[in-house]
Amino acid sequence: MKKTILIFFILISQLVYAQNEDKGFSFQGYARDFEGAALSNQNITVKFSIYPEGQSTQYEEEQTVKTDAYGVFHAVVGSVKPTDFEKVNFSVYSYWLKVEVRAYGSSYVEISNTELLSVPYAKSASNGVPPGSILPFGGVKSNIPPGYLPCDGSLVNKSDYPNLYAAIGSAWGENGGSFNVPDLRGYFMRGVSENTTNDPDKDSRTSKNGGNTGNNVGSYQNDLVVSHQHSYNGTTSTNGDHQHTTKLGIEGDDSGSGGASSEWVTYEGGLTENKPTTTNGSHSHTYSGNTDNAGGNETRPKNAYVWFMIKY
């Protein structure tokens, strides 16, 4: 009669962890059958589940591994789904690791469910970048590294990025079960003015994608040139001869300039004539209008393009 196999996992030094370039941590142990004999050179399936204490699972993966001659096997937790593993923020919660195993097509047997200790948290500490941090990236959008999203205003699921949502919430926009990452394409970043007067227009700041307005993180502001004046002084030149014309009437009436009779021009039939004035005497003219446009399409300092990315 074929012996029923029950897989046991015996912890070696409780749990042995080692960092693996932020792609996971090592897990090592050995498997024995129901009678205590080592499962030598056998393929077994291991399921790892990571969850905050008292909450639902945040990360889960299955791996098929092979034991050695002594029943020892090794797996890197997080290596199967590295993008999802990056979303687990070990600095926020106290996490637990549940381990289940099976062999020969049997059902999973839970053989370990313990609190994670120091090394996974060292992984988080070595990262040093909390969720919600915005950094410039000097490469193309497609090369933005794992653990970051481009600041392009995309709508992402809250369940896919729980740590990022916990950090920024709906500040940049929200729609049902999704929220917006910041849209910083073509924008400079500016610190929230809070109770200072550094941004005199802080209360009129607007939103994008339904995010925050006013004196709050996530609000936007259009470009503007501060009110200013250009001063000038001087007089117009009086040089150069020029004339004005005036209508002169017939002798004896007052329909013309009204000057002395010697200034009138009389024609038979009572016709009148426009008579030019002399060019003598300084005088001024008033004028109004706008200067010609100068400059480009916006007011800006010297700058260089980068991609902004946000840690999730």
CSV table of C-alpha atoms in Angstrom, one decimal:
chain,number,residue,atom,x,y,z
A,1,MET,CA,0.0,0.0,0.0
A,2,LYS,CA,1.4,3.3,-1.0
A,3,LYS,CA,2.2,5.5,1.9
A,4,THR,CA,0.4,8.8,2.3
A,5,ILE,CA,2.8,11.6,2.3
A,6,LEU,CA,2.4,14.5,4.7
A,7,ILE,CA,4.8,17.3,4.2
A,8,PHE,CA,6.3,19.0,7.2
A,9,PHE,CA,8.4,22.1,7.2
A,10,ILE,CA,11.1,22.4,9.9
A,11,LEU,CA,12.4,25.9,10.4
A,12,ILE,CA,16.1,26.3,10.3
A,13,SER,CA,17.2,29.1,12.7
A,14,GLN,CA,13.5,30.1,12.8
A,15,LEU,CA,13.5,31.8,9.3
A,16,VAL,CA,16.6,32.6,7.3
A,17,TYR,CA,16.4,35.7,5.1
A,18,ALA,CA,18.8,37.4,2.8
A,19,GLN,CA,18.2,40.4,0.6
A,20,ASN,CA,18.1,39.8,-3.1
A,21,GLU,CA,18.4,43.2,-4.8
A,22,ASP,CA,14.9,44.2,-3.6
A,23,LYS,CA,13.4,41.3,-5.5
A,24,GLY,CA,12.5,39.2,-2.5
A,25,PHE,CA,14.0,37.4,0.5
A,26,SER,CA,15.3,33.9,0.9
A,27,PHE,CA,13.4,31.2,2.7
A,28,GLN,CA,15.0,27.9,3.6
A,29,GLY,CA,13.9,24.7,5.3
A,30,TYR,CA,13.5,21.0,4.9
A,31,ALA,CA,10.7,18.6,4.3
A,32,ARG,CA,10.0,15.2,5.9
A,33,ASP,CA,7.3,12.7,5.4
A,34,PHE,CA,4.8,11.4,8.0
A,35,GLU,CA,7.4,9.0,9.5
A,36,GLY,CA,10.0,11.7,9.8
A,37,ALA,CA,12.1,10.6,6.8
A,38,ALA,CA,13.6,13.4,4.6
A,39,LEU,CA,11.9,13.9,1.3
A,40,SER,CA,15.0,13.6,-0.8
A,41,ASN,CA,15.2,14.9,-4.3
A,42,GLN,CA,11.4,15.5,-4.5
A,43,ASN,CA,9.5,18.3,-6.3
A,44,ILE,CA,7.1,20.0,-3.9
A,45,THR,CA,4.9,23.1,-4.3
A,46,VAL,CA,5.1,25.8,-1.7
A,47,LYS,CA,2.6,28.7,-1.3
A,48,PHE,CA,3.7,31.8,0.5
A,49,SER,CA,1.2,34.4,1.8
A,50,ILE,CA,2.1,37.7,3.3
A,51,TYR,CA,-0.4,39.7,5.2
A,52,PRO,CA,-0.6,42.5,7.9
A,53,GLU,CA,-1.4,41.2,11.3
A,54,GLY,CA,-5.2,40.6,11.5
A,55,GLN,CA,-5.8,41.6,7.9
A,56,SER,CA,-6.3,40.0,4.5
A,57,THR,CA,-3.4,38.7,2.3
A,58,GLN,CA,-1.5,41.4,0.5
A,59,TYR,CA,0.8,39.2,-1.4
A,60,GLU,CA,0.6,35.5,-2.4
A,61,GLU,CA,2.7,33.3,-4.7
A,62,GLU,CA,3.3,29.6,-5.5
A,63,GLN,CA,6.6,28.0,-6.3
A,64,THR,CA,7.6,24.5,-7.3
A,65,VAL,CA,11.0,23.7,-5.7
A,66,LYS,CA,13.1,20.5,-5.4
A,67,THR,CA,14.5,19.2,-2.2
A,68,ASP,CA,18.1,18.0,-2.0
A,69,ALA,CA,19.3,14.7,-0.8
A,70,TYR,CA,18.6,15.8,2.8
A,71,GLY,CA,15.2,17.2,2.1
A,72,VAL,CA,16.4,20.8,2.3
A,73,PHE,CA,14.9,23.3,-0.2
A,74,HIS,CA,15.3,27.0,-0.8
A,75,ALA,CA,13.0,29.6,-2.3
A,76,VAL,CA,13.1,33.4,-2.8
A,77,VAL,CA,9.8,34.9,-1.6
A,78,GLY,CA,8.8,37.6,-4.0
A,79,SER,CA,10.6,36.3,-7.1
A,80,VAL,CA,7.5,35.0,-8.8
A,81,LYS,CA,5.7,38.3,-8.9
A,82,PRO,CA,8.3,41.0,-8.2
A,83,THR,CA,6.1,43.9,-9.2
A,84,ASP,CA,3.4,42.9,-6.8
A,85,PHE,CA,6.0,42.1,-4.1
A,86,GLU,CA,7.3,45.7,-4.4
A,87,LYS,CA,3.9,47.0,-3.3
A,88,VAL,CA,4.3,45.4,0.2
A,89,ASN,CA,5.5,48.2,2.4
A,90,PHE,CA,7.2,46.5,5.4
A,91,SER,CA,7.6,49.8,7.1
A,92,VAL,CA,3.9,50.4,7.6
A,93,TYR,CA,2.5,47.2,9.2
A,94,SER,CA,3.6,44.2,11.2
A,95,TYR,CA,3.6,41.4,8.6
A,96,TRP,CA,3.1,37.7,9.0
A,97,LEU,CA,4.1,34.9,6.6
A,98,LYS,CA,2.0,31.8,6.1
A,99,VAL,CA,3.6,28.8,4.4
A,100,GLU,CA,1.7,25.9,2.9
A,101,VAL,CA,3.1,22.9,1.0
A,102,ARG,CA,1.9,20.0,-1.0
A,103,ALA,CA,3.4,17.0,-2.8
A,104,TYR,CA,2.1,14.4,-5.3
A,105,GLY,CA,-1.0,16.4,-6.0
A,106,SER,CA,-2.2,16.4,-2.4
A,107,SER,CA,-4.0,19.4,-0.9
A,108,TYR,CA,-2.1,22.2,0.7
A,109,VAL,CA,-1.1,21.7,4.3
A,110,GLU,CA,-0.3,24.8,6.4
A,111,ILE,CA,3.0,24.2,8.1
A,112,SER,CA,4.0,27.6,9.3
A,113,ASN,CA,2.4,30.9,10.1
A,114,THR,CA,4.8,33.3,11.9
A,115,GLU,CA,5.5,37.0,12.2
A,116,LEU,CA,8.3,38.2,9.9
A,117,LEU,CA,11.3,39.4,11.8
A,118,SER,CA,14.1,41.9,11.1
A,119,VAL,CA,15.5,41.3,7.6
A,120,PRO,CA,12.4,42.1,5.5
A,121,TYR,CA,12.2,45.3,7.3
A,122,ALA,CA,15.8,45.9,6.6
A,123,LYS,CA,14.8,45.6,2.9
A,124,SER,CA,12.4,48.4,3.4
A,125,ALA,CA,15.0,50.5,5.3
A,126,SER,CA,17.6,50.0,2.7
A,127,ASN,CA,15.1,51.3,0.1
A,128,GLY,CA,14.8,54.5,2.2
A,129,VAL,CA,12.0,55.9,0.0
A,130,PRO,CA,8.5,56.1,1.5
A,131,PRO,CA,5.4,55.7,-0.6
A,132,GLY,CA,4.2,58.9,-2.1
A,133,SER,CA,7.8,60.3,-2.6
A,134,ILE,CA,8.3,62.0,-6.0
A,135,LEU,CA,11.7,61.8,-7.6
A,136,PRO,CA,13.1,63.0,-11.0
A,137,PHE,CA,14.2,60.2,-13.3
A,138,GLY,CA,16.7,60.9,-16.2
A,139,GLY,CA,15.6,58.0,-18.4
A,140,VAL,CA,12.7,57.3,-20.7
A,141,LYS,CA,9.3,56.5,-19.3
A,142,SER,CA,9.5,52.8,-20.2
A,143,ASN,CA,12.7,52.5,-18.1
A,144,ILE,CA,11.2,53.8,-14.8
A,145,PRO,CA,12.3,51.2,-12.2
A,146,PRO,CA,10.0,48.7,-10.4
A,147,GLY,CA,8.4,50.3,-7.3
A,148,TYR,CA,7.6,53.6,-9.1
A,149,LEU,CA,4.9,54.9,-11.3
A,150,PRO,CA,5.3,57.8,-13.8
A,151,CYS,CA,3.7,61.0,-12.8
A,152,ASP,CA,1.4,61.2,-15.8
A,153,GLY,CA,-2.0,61.5,-14.1
A,154,SER,CA,-2.9,57.8,-14.7
A,155,LEU,CA,-5.9,56.3,-12.8
A,156,VAL,CA,-4.8,53.2,-10.9
A,157,ASN,CA,-6.6,50.8,-8.6
A,158,LYS,CA,-6.5,51.3,-4.9
A,159,SER,CA,-6.2,47.6,-4.3
A,160,ASP,CA,-3.2,47.3,-6.6
A,161,TYR,CA,-1.4,50.2,-4.8
A,162,PRO,CA,-2.7,50.3,-1.2
A,163,ASN,CA,0.5,51.9,0.2
A,164,LEU,CA,0.5,54.7,-2.3
A,165,TYR,CA,-3.2,55.3,-1.7
A,166,ALA,CA,-2.6,55.4,2.0
A,167,ALA,CA,0.0,58.0,1.4
A,168,ILE,CA,-1.6,60.4,-1.1
A,169,GLY,CA,-5.3,59.5,-1.0
A,170,SER,CA,-7.5,61.4,-3.4
A,171,ALA,CA,-5.3,64.6,-3.4
A,172,TRP,CA,-4.6,64.2,-7.2
A,173,GLY,CA,-8.0,62.8,-8.1
A,174,GLU,CA,-10.2,59.8,-7.4
A,175,ASN,CA,-12.9,57.8,-9.2
A,176,GLY,CA,-14.6,55.0,-7.3
A,177,GLY,CA,-12.1,52.2,-6.6
A,178,SER,CA,-9.3,54.1,-8.4
A,179,PHE,CA,-7.2,57.1,-7.7
A,180,ASN,CA,-5.0,59.4,-9.8
A,181,VAL,CA,-1.2,59.7,-9.5
A,182,PRO,CA,0.1,63.2,-9.9
A,183,ASP,CA,0.3,64.7,-13.5
A,184,LEU,CA,3.5,66.6,-13.5
A,185,ARG,CA,4.1,66.6,-17.3
A,186,GLY,CA,5.4,70.0,-18.1
A,187,TYR,CA,5.1,71.3,-14.6
A,188,PHE,CA,7.5,72.6,-12.0
A,189,MET,CA,6.8,71.5,-8.4
A,190,ARG,CA,6.1,74.0,-5.6
A,191,GLY,CA,5.9,73.6,-1.9
A,192,VAL,CA,2.5,74.1,-0.2
A,193,SER,CA,2.4,77.7,1.0
A,194,GLU,CA,0.5,76.7,4.2
A,195,ASN,CA,0.2,79.8,6.5
A,196,THR,CA,2.9,81.9,4.7
A,197,THR,CA,2.5,84.6,2.1
A,198,ASN,CA,5.0,83.0,-0.3
A,199,ASP,CA,2.1,82.2,-2.7
A,200,PRO,CA,-0.3,85.2,-2.7
A,201,ASP,CA,-2.7,83.3,-4.9
A,202,LYS,CA,-2.8,80.1,-2.9
A,203,ASP,CA,-6.5,80.2,-2.3
A,204,SER,CA,-7.4,80.4,-6.0
A,205,ARG,CA,-5.4,77.3,-7.0
A,206,THR,CA,-7.4,74.8,-9.1
A,207,SER,CA,-7.7,71.0,-9.4
A,208,LYS,CA,-7.0,68.5,-12.1
A,209,ASN,CA,-8.8,65.2,-12.4
A,210,GLY,CA,-11.1,66.2,-9.4
A,211,GLY,CA,-8.2,66.5,-6.9
A,212,ASN,CA,-7.5,69.1,-4.3
A,213,THR,CA,-7.9,72.9,-4.8
A,214,GLY,CA,-6.6,75.9,-2.9
A,215,ASN,CA,-3.9,75.8,-0.3
A,216,ASN,CA,-3.5,72.0,-0.4
A,217,VAL,CA,-1.1,69.4,-1.9
A,218,GLY,CA,-2.3,68.3,-5.3
A,219,SER,CA,-3.6,71.7,-6.5
A,220,TYR,CA,-2.4,73.3,-9.7
A,221,GLN,CA,-1.8,76.9,-10.8
A,222,ASN,CA,-1.6,78.5,-14.3
A,223,ASP,CA,1.3,80.5,-15.4
A,224,LEU,CA,1.3,84.3,-14.7
A,225,VAL,CA,3.5,87.4,-15.0
A,226,VAL,CA,3.5,89.5,-11.9
A,227,SER,CA,1.9,93.0,-12.3
A,228,HIS,CA,4.6,95.6,-13.2
A,229,GLN,CA,5.3,98.8,-15.0
A,230,HIS,CA,7.9,100.2,-17.5
A,231,SER,CA,8.9,103.9,-16.9
A,232,TYR,CA,9.9,106.4,-19.5
A,233,ASN,CA,10.4,110.2,-19.8
A,234,GLY,CA,11.1,112.8,-22.4
A,235,THR,CA,9.4,115.1,-24.9
A,236,THR,CA,8.3,114.7,-28.5
A,237,SER,CA,10.5,116.5,-31.1
A,238,THR,CA,9.2,119.8,-32.6
A,239,ASN,CA,11.6,119.6,-35.5
A,240,GLY,CA,10.3,119.4,-39.0
A,241,ASP,CA,7.8,121.6,-40.9
A,242,HIS,CA,4.2,120.5,-41.0
A,243,GLN,CA,0.8,122.2,-41.5
A,244,HIS,CA,-2.8,122.1,-40.5
A,245,THR,CA,-5.7,123.3,-42.8
A,246,THR,CA,-8.6,125.4,-41.7
A,247,LYS,CA,-11.8,126.5,-43.5
A,248,LEU,CA,-12.0,130.2,-44.3
A,249,GLY,CA,-15.3,132.0,-45.0
A,250,ILE,CA,-16.2,134.9,-47.3
A,251,GLU,CA,-15.5,138.4,-46.2
A,252,GLY,CA,-18.0,139.8,-43.7
A,253,ASP,CA,-19.2,136.5,-42.3
A,254,ASP,CA,-18.0,134.4,-39.4
A,255,SER,CA,-18.1,131.0,-40.9
A,256,GLY,CA,-14.4,130.6,-41.1
A,257,SER,CA,-11.6,131.1,-38.7
A,258,GLY,CA,-12.9,134.3,-37.3
A,259,GLY,CA,-9.6,136.0,-37.7
A,260,ALA,CA,-8.8,139.5,-39.2
A,261,SER,CA,-10.3,140.2,-42.6
A,262,SER,CA,-6.8,140.1,-44.1
A,263,GLU,CA,-6.7,136.4,-43.3
A,264,TRP,CA,-9.9,135.6,-45.3
A,265,VAL,CA,-9.9,134.6,-48.8
A,266,THR,CA,-12.9,136.0,-50.9
A,267,TYR,CA,-14.2,134.4,-54.0
A,268,GLU,CA,-17.0,135.5,-56.3
A,269,GLY,CA,-20.2,133.7,-55.4
A,270,GLY,CA,-19.2,133.5,-51.7
A,271,LEU,CA,-17.1,130.4,-52.0
A,272,THR,CA,-14.6,129.5,-49.3
A,273,GLU,CA,-11.2,127.8,-49.4
A,274,ASN,CA,-9.2,125.6,-47.0
A,275,LYS,CA,-6.2,127.6,-46.1
A,276,PRO,CA,-3.1,126.1,-44.6
A,277,THR,CA,-1.7,127.4,-41.4
A,278,THR,CA,1.9,128.4,-40.9
A,279,THR,CA,4.4,126.0,-39.5
A,280,ASN,CA,5.6,128.4,-36.8
A,281,GLY,CA,5.3,127.5,-33.1
A,282,SER,CA,6.1,124.5,-30.8
A,283,HIS,CA,3.2,122.3,-29.8
A,284,SER,CA,2.4,118.8,-28.7
A,285,HIS,CA,0.1,115.9,-29.6
A,286,THR,CA,-1.5,113.3,-27.3
A,287,TYR,CA,-1.4,109.6,-28.1
A,288,SER,CA,-2.4,106.2,-26.7
A,289,GLY,CA,-2.0,102.6,-27.6
A,290,ASN,CA,-0.1,99.4,-26.9
A,291,THR,CA,3.5,98.4,-27.4
A,292,ASP,CA,4.3,95.6,-29.8
A,293,ASN,CA,4.4,92.0,-28.4
A,294,ALA,CA,7.8,90.7,-27.4
A,295,GLY,CA,8.9,87.4,-26.0
A,296,GLY,CA,7.7,83.8,-26.4
A,297,ASN,CA,4.9,81.5,-25.4
A,298,GLU,CA,5.5,81.5,-21.6
A,299,THR,CA,7.7,82.9,-18.8
A,300,ARG,CA,10.2,80.3,-17.7
A,301,PRO,CA,13.7,79.8,-16.3
A,302,LYS,CA,16.3,77.6,-18.0
A,303,ASN,CA,15.3,74.0,-17.5
A,304,ALA,CA,15.9,70.4,-18.6
A,305,TYR,CA,13.3,67.6,-19.1
A,306,VAL,CA,13.1,64.7,-16.8
A,307,TRP,CA,10.3,62.2,-15.9
A,308,PHE,CA,8.9,62.6,-12.4
A,309,MET,CA,8.0,59.3,-10.8
A,310,ILE,CA,6.2,58.5,-7.5
A,311,LYS,CA,7.1,55.6,-5.2
A,312,TYR,CA,4.3,53.2,-4.5
